[in-house]
Every structure is written in C-alpha cells, then in structure tokens.
Amino acid sequence: MSATAPHSSEEYIKHHLTNLTYGQHADGHWGFAHGAGDLAEMGFWSINVDSMLFSIGLGVLFLWAFRKAAKTATAGVPGGWQNFVEWVVEFIDDSVRGSFSGKNPLIAPLAMTIFIWVFLMNFMDLIAVDWLPSLAGLMGVSHLKIVPSTDPNITFGLSLSVFALVLYYSVKMKGVGGFVGELTLMPFQSDNKVVQVLFMPINFLLEGVTLIAKPVSLSLRLFGNMYAGEMIFILIALMYGGGIALGAFGGLLQLGWAIFHILIITLQAFIFMTLTIVYLDMASQAHH
Amino acid sequence: MNFNATLIGQSITFLVFVWFCMKFVWPPIMAALEERKGRIAEGLAAADRGRHEQELAQKKATETLHEAKQQASEIINRAEKRGSEIIDEARAEAVEEADRIKAAAAAEMEQEVNRAREALRGQVVSIATAGAGRILKRELDASANDELLKDLVARI
C-alpha cells in the first residue's frame, strides 16, 4: 500500500487500521513499514510511531494542564480550571476511598492518570476518521492511526504495568510465601497433606488463570471497545462515497454514534480505572 | 494484533506519567482541598461561636433592661415616698408655725387688754378722785350728787 489514497473499501479500511510503524527492514535499513509484509519482517523490535506520539502527547497535555492547576491551587475561591481539576480529583479520590481499603499514596494518582489519560486517548475517536490521516497524507506520511487505545500495544502497555504493580504489592504485602500460598492452597483445600500436595497444581492452574486474566481482560476490554467503535466510524465514513442520500444517512449515523460514543469512552476509562483500583486492593490485602 | 516495542514504550511512559502525577499534580491539589476543608470548618465553628455569643449578649441585654426597669421603678417609688414625706413635714411645720403665731398673737392681745385695763383703772381712779373732789365742793346737794354719780357711772 502506498501513500496515495486507497481505492477499494477493503483497502480504505485496512489503511485506517494500520499503524505507522518504524523498524528494521529485512535488508537491514531502518524505516517506516509499508504493508503487512514489512511488518512481519520487522518483528517485535519496531515501534508504532503514531500510537506513541499521540499517547505521549495526550499524556503530556493532561499532566501540563493539571500541573498548571496544581501550581496555582489555593484554598481560596477556585477559578474555572482549578474548579474542574478539583472536581476530577475529588471524584477520583472518592472512587479510590470506596474501593481501596488500605492506605497507599500511589493509588489515587495512578487512578487519576489512568482515567484522564485513557479518556483522552479514547476521545481521539471522536475526531472524524479522515481528518488527521488525510492531513498526514498530504505531508507524505503513509499511515496514521490517531486513537492510541485502538492499538493493543498501548492497552497492554497500560495493563501489564498495572499487572506489575499487582505482583509487586502482592509480594510486598503478603511476602513471597504468602503470595505463592495464595496461588497454590486455594480454592481446593484438604487436611490430608498428601491430598493437599496433589491439589497444588490444580490450584495453581486455576489461580494462575485468574491472575493472568486480570491484565488480559483489562486491556482487551478497552482495546475491543475502542477498536469496534473506530471500525464503526470507518464503516460510516465509507457511506459518504455512496451518493448524497447514503451520505446524508451516514452523517446522521455518525452524529448518533459519536454522541453514544461519548458515553463509551468515558465508561471505558472509568472501568479501566476502577478495575485497576480493585486489583491493587486485592493485591494489598492479606486475605481476600 | 501486532505486538512490538510500542508495548515497552507505553509501559515506561505510563510509569513516568504516574510518577509525575504522584509527585507534582496530586499533592498540591489535595493540600489545597484539605486546607479549604479546614478553613470552611473553622468558618462554621466561628459562626457557631458568634451565634452563641450573640445569644448570650441578647440574654444579658434583656437582663440589664429588666434590672434598669426595676431600678427605675424603685427610684420613682422612693421619690414618691420622699415627696409625700416632704409634704407631710411641710404641713406639720406650717401647722406648728400657725400655732406659734396664733399663740403669740393671743399673748399680745392679752397684754394689750391688760394694758388697757390698767390705763382704764388709772383713768377711773382719777375720774373718781375728780368726782369725789367735786362732790366734796358742792357739799350736801343730794340732787347735785345724784347727778354727779349718774354722770360718773355713765363715764365708766
């Protein structure tokens, strides 16, 4: 696929769902991938430049805006932006207090970073699908995927980081023995030592799946919702090529889906945050 | 789904962002919120205190007013009593004075009467003497005596 506009519907969709990937080609030179073949050549050690740029850009935007409010935060009458930031902070703080029973200064800032960052990344979904990629096309960039949360690398990057924190706090709070015990001594228990030893692999399998399911479900839920939403936007965008009547209907559909999507992007960000808090709460408790 | 190094990049970015948020964003905002919470609590407490003080002041004012009223009525009572006393005293004094004046007048009158009586007595004696002299001069003229005596008696 080249930088020129794609022609068939299939090509159009494929084009929209391909990241701008930078990596090492088979012949040894570094450059952007142009198609599935290139991607396969590059393997793991390549990077989705568009996802990273938008993800970091949105994260920096979030931190810059909130830092601005934090720097000028006073106990007096808050201004408009400070008021909004305080509202968000109180909302997050309430959620953390409701779900996290222990005391940990990391949890609330972590939850806020996840919520706002994921929300902003999801929010890119509401920008019409062709605007930024077309602009990039004019500037000679072949592919551009502007919604970072439709890239599984991004969602898994988040959830695996959360998973690392879960493992860290599990070991820190329960000790290695306690954590291993939690994985192997439940749910099947027996007073007979031999039977208990026999139960251990079964327990480990069950608990291990439960443990691994946490980051996988966390990231796949976000990725799936966003990917599907993006796909529907792309399909609606295809209707614009089908004449005036179909185009007008497509416009109506896009408006409706975008409005409904506002709910989805907020909800997905909130779910990601809440589940992170819950997982970390379970990790921090001695018995669950 | 192509997994590549974006995964690692995103993880590192995420941890850096969380660290930044925990270090520079969350604490100042929370501190401001806590401080405001404290200020509001303080303000409410001050308002409560003020209300309580106002209640006390009102109570005290009512008490003072009541006391003042009582005092005023007491003063009026005393003044009234004193007034009637003064009137009584004045009346008694006046009666006494009148009695004194009356007594003095009576005494003076008696003196005058006595003096007049003395003077009359003197005159009667001189008249009697003169009458006796005349009688002795006219000798035994009974009718003349009689006339003289009549004249004497008329003069007394």
mmCIF file of N, CA and C in Angstrom, chain B residues 56-66:
data_model
loop_
_atom_site.group_PDB
_atom_site.id
_atom_site.type_symbol
_atom_site.label_atom_id
_atom_site.label_comp_id
_atom_site.label_asym_id
_atom_site.label_seq_id
_atom_site.Cartn_x
_atom_site.Cartn_y
_atom_site.Cartn_z
ATOM 1 N N LEU B 56 -25.917 35.019 74.075
ATOM 2 C CA LEU B 56 -25.540 35.435 75.423
ATOM 3 C C LEU B 56 -25.750 36.930 75.604
ATOM 4 N N ALA B 57 -25.299 37.687 74.598
ATOM 5 C CA ALA B 57 -25.389 39.149 74.673
ATOM 6 C C ALA B 57 -26.849 39.572 74.773
ATOM 7 N N GLN B 58 -27.685 38.897 73.978
ATOM 8 C CA GLN B 58 -29.097 39.245 73.994
ATOM 9 C C GLN B 58 -29.693 38.980 75.387
ATOM 10 N N LYS B 59 -29.292 37.825 75.933
ATOM 11 C CA LYS B 59 -29.780 37.460 77.257
ATOM 12 C C LYS B 59 -29.365 38.512 78.277
ATOM 13 N N LYS B 60 -28.092 38.901 78.144
ATOM 14 C CA LYS B 60 -27.547 39.873 79.078
ATOM 15 C C LYS B 60 -28.262 41.212 78.928
ATOM 16 N N ALA B 61 -28.509 41.579 77.678
ATOM 17 C CA ALA B 61 -29.175 42.851 77.413
ATOM 18 C C ALA B 61 -30.564 42.840 78.039
ATOM 19 N N THR B 62 -31.277 41.729 77.874
ATOM 20 C CA THR B 62 -32.612 41.611 78.449
ATOM 21 C C THR B 62 -32.542 41.756 79.966
ATOM 22 N N GLU B 63 -31.537 41.079 80.525
ATOM 23 C CA GLU B 63 -31.370 41.138 81.976
ATOM 24 C C GLU B 63 -31.124 42.570 82.437
ATOM 25 N N THR B 64 -30.200 43.223 81.730
ATOM 26 C CA THR B 64 -29.851 44.597 82.093
ATOM 27 C C THR B 64 -31.062 45.508 81.995
ATOM 28 N N LEU B 65 -31.808 45.308 80.915
ATOM 29 C CA LEU B 65 -33.003 46.130 80.705
ATOM 30 C C LEU B 65 -33.973 45.929 81.868
ATOM 31 N N HIS B 66 -34.155 44.671 82.216
ATOM 32 C CA HIS B 66 -35.063 44.319 83.310
ATOM 33 C C HIS B 66 -34.610 44.985 84.606
#
